[in-house]
XYZ file of C-alpha atoms in Angstrom:
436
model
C -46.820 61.539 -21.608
C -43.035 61.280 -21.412
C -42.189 64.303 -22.376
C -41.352 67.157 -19.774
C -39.936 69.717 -21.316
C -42.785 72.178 -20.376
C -42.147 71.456 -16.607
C -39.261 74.064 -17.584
C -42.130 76.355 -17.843
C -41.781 77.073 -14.567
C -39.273 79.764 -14.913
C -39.966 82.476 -17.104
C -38.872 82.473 -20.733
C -36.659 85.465 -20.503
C -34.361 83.925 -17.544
C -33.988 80.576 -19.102
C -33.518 78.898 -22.531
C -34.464 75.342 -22.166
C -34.415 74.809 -26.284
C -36.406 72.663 -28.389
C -38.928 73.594 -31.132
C -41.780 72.392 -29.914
C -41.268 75.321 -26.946
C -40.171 77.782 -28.940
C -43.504 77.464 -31.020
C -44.954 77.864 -27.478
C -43.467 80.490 -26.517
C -44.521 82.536 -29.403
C -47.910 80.923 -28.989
C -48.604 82.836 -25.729
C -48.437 86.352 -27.535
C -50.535 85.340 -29.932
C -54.449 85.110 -30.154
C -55.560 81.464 -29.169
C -56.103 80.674 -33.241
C -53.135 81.557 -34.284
C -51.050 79.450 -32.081
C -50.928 75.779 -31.194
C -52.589 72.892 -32.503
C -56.782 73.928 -32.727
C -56.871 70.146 -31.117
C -55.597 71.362 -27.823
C -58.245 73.889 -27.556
C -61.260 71.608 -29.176
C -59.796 69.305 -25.966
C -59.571 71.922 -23.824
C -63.100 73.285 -24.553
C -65.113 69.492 -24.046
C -62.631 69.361 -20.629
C -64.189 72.592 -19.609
C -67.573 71.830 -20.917
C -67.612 68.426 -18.993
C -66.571 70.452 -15.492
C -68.456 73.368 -15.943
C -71.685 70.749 -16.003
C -70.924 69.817 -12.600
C -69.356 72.050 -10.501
C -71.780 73.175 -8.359
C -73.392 76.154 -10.272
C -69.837 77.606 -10.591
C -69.180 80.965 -12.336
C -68.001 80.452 -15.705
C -65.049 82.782 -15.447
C -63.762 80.449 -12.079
C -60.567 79.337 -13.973
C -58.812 78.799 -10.929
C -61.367 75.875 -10.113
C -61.386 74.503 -13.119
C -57.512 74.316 -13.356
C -56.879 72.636 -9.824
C -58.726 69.773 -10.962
C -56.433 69.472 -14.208
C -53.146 66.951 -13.722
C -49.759 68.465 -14.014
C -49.274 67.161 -17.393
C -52.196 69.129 -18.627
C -51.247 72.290 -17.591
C -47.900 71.923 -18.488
C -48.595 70.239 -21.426
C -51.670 71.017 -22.737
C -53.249 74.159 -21.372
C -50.267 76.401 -21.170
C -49.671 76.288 -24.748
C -53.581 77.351 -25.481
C -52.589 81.159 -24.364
C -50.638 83.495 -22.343
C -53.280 84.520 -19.644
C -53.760 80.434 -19.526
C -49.823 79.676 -19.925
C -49.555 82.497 -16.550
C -52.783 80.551 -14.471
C -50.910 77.315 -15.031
C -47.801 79.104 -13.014
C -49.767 80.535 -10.096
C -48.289 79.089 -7.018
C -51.477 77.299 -5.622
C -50.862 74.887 -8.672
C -47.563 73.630 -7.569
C -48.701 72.577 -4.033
C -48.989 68.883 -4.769
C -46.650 67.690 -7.491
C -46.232 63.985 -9.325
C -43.121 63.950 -11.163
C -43.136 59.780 -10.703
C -41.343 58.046 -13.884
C -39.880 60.932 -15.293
C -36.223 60.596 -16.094
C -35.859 64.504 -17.425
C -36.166 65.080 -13.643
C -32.524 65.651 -12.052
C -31.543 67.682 -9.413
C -31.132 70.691 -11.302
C -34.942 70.953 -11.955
C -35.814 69.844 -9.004
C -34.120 73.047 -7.173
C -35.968 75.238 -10.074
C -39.327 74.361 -8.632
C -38.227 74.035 -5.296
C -37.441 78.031 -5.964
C -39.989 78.935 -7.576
C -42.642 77.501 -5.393
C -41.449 77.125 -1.979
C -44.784 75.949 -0.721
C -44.786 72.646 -2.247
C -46.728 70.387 0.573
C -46.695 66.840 -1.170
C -44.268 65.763 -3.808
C -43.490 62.285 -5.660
C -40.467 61.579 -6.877
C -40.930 57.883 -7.418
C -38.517 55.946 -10.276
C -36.942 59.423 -11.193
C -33.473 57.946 -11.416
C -31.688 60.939 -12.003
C -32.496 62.750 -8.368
C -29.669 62.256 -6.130
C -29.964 62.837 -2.242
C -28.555 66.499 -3.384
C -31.540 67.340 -5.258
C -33.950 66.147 -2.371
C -31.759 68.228 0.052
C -32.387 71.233 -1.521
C -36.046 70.431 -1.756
C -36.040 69.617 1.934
C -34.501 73.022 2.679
C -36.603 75.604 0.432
C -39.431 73.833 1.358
C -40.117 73.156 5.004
C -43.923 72.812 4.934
C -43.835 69.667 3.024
C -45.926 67.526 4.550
C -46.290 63.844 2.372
C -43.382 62.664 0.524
C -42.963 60.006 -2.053
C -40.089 58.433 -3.452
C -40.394 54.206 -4.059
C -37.719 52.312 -6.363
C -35.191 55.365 -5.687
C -32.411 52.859 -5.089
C -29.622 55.806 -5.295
C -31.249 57.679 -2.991
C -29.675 57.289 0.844
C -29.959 57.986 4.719
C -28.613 61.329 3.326
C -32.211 62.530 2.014
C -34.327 61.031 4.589
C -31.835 62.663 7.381
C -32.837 66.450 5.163
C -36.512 66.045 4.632
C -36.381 64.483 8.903
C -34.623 67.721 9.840
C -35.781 70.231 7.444
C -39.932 69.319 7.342
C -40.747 68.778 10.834
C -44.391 69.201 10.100
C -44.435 65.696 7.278
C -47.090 63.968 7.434
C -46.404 60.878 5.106
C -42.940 59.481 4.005
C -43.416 56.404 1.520
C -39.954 55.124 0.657
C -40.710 51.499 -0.256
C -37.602 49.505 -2.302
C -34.976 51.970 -1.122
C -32.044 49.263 -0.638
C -29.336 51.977 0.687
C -31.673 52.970 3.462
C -30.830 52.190 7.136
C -32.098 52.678 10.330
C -29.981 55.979 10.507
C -32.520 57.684 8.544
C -35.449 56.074 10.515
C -34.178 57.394 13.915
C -33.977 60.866 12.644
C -37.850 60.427 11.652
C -39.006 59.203 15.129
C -37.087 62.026 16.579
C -37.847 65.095 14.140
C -41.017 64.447 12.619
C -43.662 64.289 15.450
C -46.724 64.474 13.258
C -46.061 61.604 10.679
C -48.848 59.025 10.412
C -48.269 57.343 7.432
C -44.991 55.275 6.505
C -44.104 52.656 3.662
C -40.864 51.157 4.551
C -41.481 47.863 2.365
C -38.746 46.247 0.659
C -36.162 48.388 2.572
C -34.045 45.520 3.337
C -31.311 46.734 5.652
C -34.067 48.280 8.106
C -34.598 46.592 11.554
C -35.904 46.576 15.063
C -33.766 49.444 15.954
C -35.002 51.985 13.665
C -38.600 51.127 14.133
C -38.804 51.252 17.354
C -37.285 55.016 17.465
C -40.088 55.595 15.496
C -43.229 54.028 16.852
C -41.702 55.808 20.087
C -41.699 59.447 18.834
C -44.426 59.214 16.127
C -47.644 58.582 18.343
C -50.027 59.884 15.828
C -49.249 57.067 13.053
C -52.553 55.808 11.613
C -50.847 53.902 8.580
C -47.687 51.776 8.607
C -46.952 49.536 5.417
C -43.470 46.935 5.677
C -42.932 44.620 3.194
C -40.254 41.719 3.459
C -38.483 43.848 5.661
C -36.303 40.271 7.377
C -34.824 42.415 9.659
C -38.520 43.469 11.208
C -39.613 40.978 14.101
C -42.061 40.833 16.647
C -40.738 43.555 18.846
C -41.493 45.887 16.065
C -44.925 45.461 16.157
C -45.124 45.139 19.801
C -43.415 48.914 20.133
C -46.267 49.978 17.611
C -48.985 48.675 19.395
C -48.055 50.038 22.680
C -47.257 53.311 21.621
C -48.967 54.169 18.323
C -52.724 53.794 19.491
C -54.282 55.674 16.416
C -53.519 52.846 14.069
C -55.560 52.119 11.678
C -53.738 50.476 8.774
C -51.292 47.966 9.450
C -49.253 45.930 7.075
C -46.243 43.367 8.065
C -46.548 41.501 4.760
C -42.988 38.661 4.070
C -41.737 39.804 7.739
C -40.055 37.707 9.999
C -43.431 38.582 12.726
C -45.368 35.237 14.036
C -48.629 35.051 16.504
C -45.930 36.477 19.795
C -45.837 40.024 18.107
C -48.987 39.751 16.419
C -50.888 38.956 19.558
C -50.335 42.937 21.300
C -52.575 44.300 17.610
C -55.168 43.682 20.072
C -54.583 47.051 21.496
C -55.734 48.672 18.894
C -59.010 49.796 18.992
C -59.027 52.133 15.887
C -57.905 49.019 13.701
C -59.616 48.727 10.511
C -57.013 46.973 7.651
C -54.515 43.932 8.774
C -52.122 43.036 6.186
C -50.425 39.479 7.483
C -49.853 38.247 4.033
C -46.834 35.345 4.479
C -45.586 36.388 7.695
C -43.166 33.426 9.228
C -45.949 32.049 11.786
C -49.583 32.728 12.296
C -51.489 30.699 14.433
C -55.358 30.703 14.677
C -55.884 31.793 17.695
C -54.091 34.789 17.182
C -56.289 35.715 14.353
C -59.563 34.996 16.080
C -58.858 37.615 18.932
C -57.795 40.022 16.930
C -61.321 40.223 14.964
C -63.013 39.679 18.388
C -61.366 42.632 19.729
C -60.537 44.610 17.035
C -64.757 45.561 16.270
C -63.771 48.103 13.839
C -61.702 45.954 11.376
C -63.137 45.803 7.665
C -60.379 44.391 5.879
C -58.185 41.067 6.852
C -55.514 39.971 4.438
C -54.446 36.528 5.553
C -53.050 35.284 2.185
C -49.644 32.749 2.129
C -50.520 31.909 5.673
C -50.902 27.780 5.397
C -52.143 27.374 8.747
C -55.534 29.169 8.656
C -58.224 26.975 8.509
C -62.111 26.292 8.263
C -63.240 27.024 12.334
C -60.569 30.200 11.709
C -62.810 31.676 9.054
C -66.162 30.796 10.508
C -65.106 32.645 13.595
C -64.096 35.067 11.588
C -67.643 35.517 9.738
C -69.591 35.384 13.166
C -67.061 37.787 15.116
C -66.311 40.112 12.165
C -69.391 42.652 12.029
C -67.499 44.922 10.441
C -65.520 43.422 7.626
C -65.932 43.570 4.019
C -62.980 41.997 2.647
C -61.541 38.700 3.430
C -58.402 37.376 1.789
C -57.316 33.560 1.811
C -55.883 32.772 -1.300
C -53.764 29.136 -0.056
C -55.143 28.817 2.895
C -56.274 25.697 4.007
C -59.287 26.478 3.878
C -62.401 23.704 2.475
C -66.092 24.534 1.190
C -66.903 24.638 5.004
C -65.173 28.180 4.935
C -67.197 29.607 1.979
C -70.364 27.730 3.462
C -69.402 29.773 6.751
C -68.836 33.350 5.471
C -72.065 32.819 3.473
C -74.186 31.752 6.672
C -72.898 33.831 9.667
C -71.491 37.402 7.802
C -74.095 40.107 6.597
C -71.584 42.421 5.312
C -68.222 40.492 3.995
C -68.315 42.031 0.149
C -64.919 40.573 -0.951
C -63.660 36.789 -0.561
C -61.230 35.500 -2.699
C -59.690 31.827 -2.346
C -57.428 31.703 -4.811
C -55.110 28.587 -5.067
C -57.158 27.156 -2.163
C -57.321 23.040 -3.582
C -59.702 22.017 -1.361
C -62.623 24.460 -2.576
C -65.459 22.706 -5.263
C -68.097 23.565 -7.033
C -69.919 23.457 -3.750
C -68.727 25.982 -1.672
C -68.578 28.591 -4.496
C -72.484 27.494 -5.476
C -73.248 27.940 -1.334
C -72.096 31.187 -0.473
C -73.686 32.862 -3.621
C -76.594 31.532 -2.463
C -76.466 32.503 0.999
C -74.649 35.204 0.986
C -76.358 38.696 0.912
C -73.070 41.133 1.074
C -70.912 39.210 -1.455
C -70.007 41.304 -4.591
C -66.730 39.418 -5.453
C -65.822 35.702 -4.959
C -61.840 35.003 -6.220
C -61.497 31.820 -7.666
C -58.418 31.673 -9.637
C -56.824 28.329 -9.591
C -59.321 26.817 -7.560
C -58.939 23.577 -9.962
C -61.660 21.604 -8.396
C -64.609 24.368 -9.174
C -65.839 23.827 -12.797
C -65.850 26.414 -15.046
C -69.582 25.262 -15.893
C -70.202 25.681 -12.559
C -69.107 29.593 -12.265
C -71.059 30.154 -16.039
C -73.890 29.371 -14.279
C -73.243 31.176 -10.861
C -72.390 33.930 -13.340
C -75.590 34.017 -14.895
C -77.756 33.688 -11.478
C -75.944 36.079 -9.625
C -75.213 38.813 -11.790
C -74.247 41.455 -8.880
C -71.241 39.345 -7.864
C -68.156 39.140 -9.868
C -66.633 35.891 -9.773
C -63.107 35.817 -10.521
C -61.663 32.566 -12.838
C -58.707 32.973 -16.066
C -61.610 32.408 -18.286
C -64.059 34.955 -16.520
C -61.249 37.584 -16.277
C -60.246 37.217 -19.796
C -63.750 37.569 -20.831
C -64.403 40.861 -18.744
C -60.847 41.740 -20.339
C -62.143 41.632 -23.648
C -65.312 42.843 -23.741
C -63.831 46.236 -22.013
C -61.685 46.091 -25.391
C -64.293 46.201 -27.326
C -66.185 48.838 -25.578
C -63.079 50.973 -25.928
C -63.281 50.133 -29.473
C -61.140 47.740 -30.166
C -61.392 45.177 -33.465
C -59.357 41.678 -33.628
C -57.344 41.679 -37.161
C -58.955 38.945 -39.384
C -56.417 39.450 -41.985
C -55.257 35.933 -43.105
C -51.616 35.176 -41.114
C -49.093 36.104 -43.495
């Protein structure tokens, strides 16, 4: 739903008049008994909602509103349930509701609002703000200030947003938890260096597609963030190996760690080793990767369960079947053009008891055989990726499909098929009018 007019809501109707029919019928609505105000649909939806819950909650007292409504999404409050009545339309504005807030795509969010909820619920602890075009580092500066407890903060593809806001919500929400700013081109390491020096408790960052951020900023932060568990880059060029060195040495609860498109190779890579609480690598296209820098890592990193190695040419067939022998934790392997043969699949299907998800897209040197041998071997595998893989028949995979119905093998054909029978479960008819 587009529409976010009832967001407005969040002042009361005698201080502000926001306009618009639709809430002037809802305004009357909430003096009135639930029949004789909005649509009977909303409460017919409203009723198999809290039919549905009620089912499953636990042996929950029927009059526990308040439990029921935390589970419902901002646009059904504001949207839906508020209009049903006033003692609903008043829940909806309790303050425990407006603790975690997703504004994301909404371009009736501007500053102006933003400072409305800001005031009236200064105890906002997570917001996302990501695509609203019409925030300006302003409006997140007064959100930063009325609201220092905010702990996770989201704002990707704000491209007008600056160091300015990062600098606020650094100095004015020293207890954040989570800043994911991914495809903010006007931020530079300015803002970074007031994270790594403010915001002591952070542990999860998304700094991909920030193109202007380097070595400089990063380092402040792996520095004076030592509880990071998550850090996500994405074709950050300016990001090199002494990046992920500083992060290793210093950030020793990482668990999720992501240097997808950045100009890291097997030198920086190498010191991931140190990290004993590792359990995703994202290396997707990174400018060199060597083998033998991946085969330590899974030697010595015992917890890891996922390994992204996509885009990286050089990994080959005695990578991966280290990789299934030393891996006894990993359930997800990605290789799509690698140079990888049927020995690979023949590998993971013979050496790892709990690899789930394989996929090999675009890999040319894969056939019919190594797709037919790890099915059969394998007793963990759930999905085998495919796409592309020009020299596996699509015969071949009907068949596999039909033999091994608990994995899902991924093709064009088999995708489009899965596509369209979920269309038809949802109820959907092809036209078979004559073209006009």
């Amino acid at each position: 739903v587009d529409n976010i007019h009832s967001l407005s809501l969040i002042q009361q109707p005698d201080h502000i008049d926001i306009g618009g029919d639709q809430i002037g019928q809802a305004r009357q609505a909430f003096h009135k008994p639930v029949l004789a105000g909005p649509d009977p649909l909303i409460v017919l939806f409203m009723v198999v909602i809290l039919d549905s819950w009620l089912s499953s909650l636990f042996q929950r007292p029927l009059n526990d509103e308040s439990f029921i409504f935390s589970n419902l999404s901002l646009n059904e409050r504001c949207l839906s349930v508020s209009l049903v009545c006033k003692y609903w339309r008043d829940l909806c504005l309790d303050f425990q509701f407006w603790k975690q807030l997703d504004l994301s795509s909404r371009q009736q969010v501007t500053d102006e609002l933003l400072e409305k909820i800001a005031s009236r619920s200064q105890n906002i602890t997570e917001i996302n703000i990501s695509d609203c075009r019409n925030v300006s580092d302003t409006g997140v500066c007064i959100l930063a200030i009325k609201c220092p407890g905010l702990l996770r903060y989201t704002a990707y593809r704000c491209k007008q947003l600056s160091d300015t806001s990062i600098i606020a919500v650094a100095s004015q929400c020293p207890l954040l938890q989570k800043v994911h700013v991914g495809n903010q081109d006007r931020l530079t390491d300015e803002g970074l260096k007031q994270l790594g020096s403010k915001c002591r408790e952070l542990k999860d960052i998304h700094f991909g597609q920030c193109y202007k951020i380097s070595d400089e900023g990063m380092i402040i932060i792996a520095k004076g963030c030592l509880k990071l568990q998550r850090i996500y880059m994405q074709e950050n060029k300016l990001v090199t190996d002494q990046s992920v060195k500083a992060f290793a040495e210093h950030c020793p609860e990482l668990q999720y760690v992501g240097f997808m498109g950045c100009s890291v190779t097997s030198k920086g890579v190498i010191h991931l080793t140190n990290l004993r609480n590792l359990s995703s690598l994202d290396l997707r296209h990174i400018t060199e990767l060597d083998n033998e820098t991946v085969m330590e890592i899974v030697k010595r990193c015992k917890n890891l369960n996922s390994l992204n190695l996509c885009l990286n040419w050089i990994i080959n067939d005695r990578c991966v079947e280290v990789i299934a022998r030393e891996g006894r934790n990993l359930k997800e392997l990605y290789l799509v053009s690698c140079k990888i043969t049927d020995y690979a699949l023949i590998a993971i299907g013979r050496y790892s008891m709990t690899i789930e998800t394989v996929d090999v897209g675009w890999c040319k040197e894969i056939t019919d055989r190594g797709a037919t041998q790890i099915a059969q071997r394998s007793k963990s595998l759930r999905y085998l990726g495919l796409m592309r893989c020009d020299q596996v028949n699509e015969a071949t995979v009907e068949q596999l499909v039909q033999q091994y119905p608990h994995i899902t093998f991924s093709t064009v054909l088999q995708d489009c098929k899965r596509t369209l029978e979920r269309a038809y479960q949802l109820g959907w008819t092809p036209n078979m009018s004559p073209a006009s």
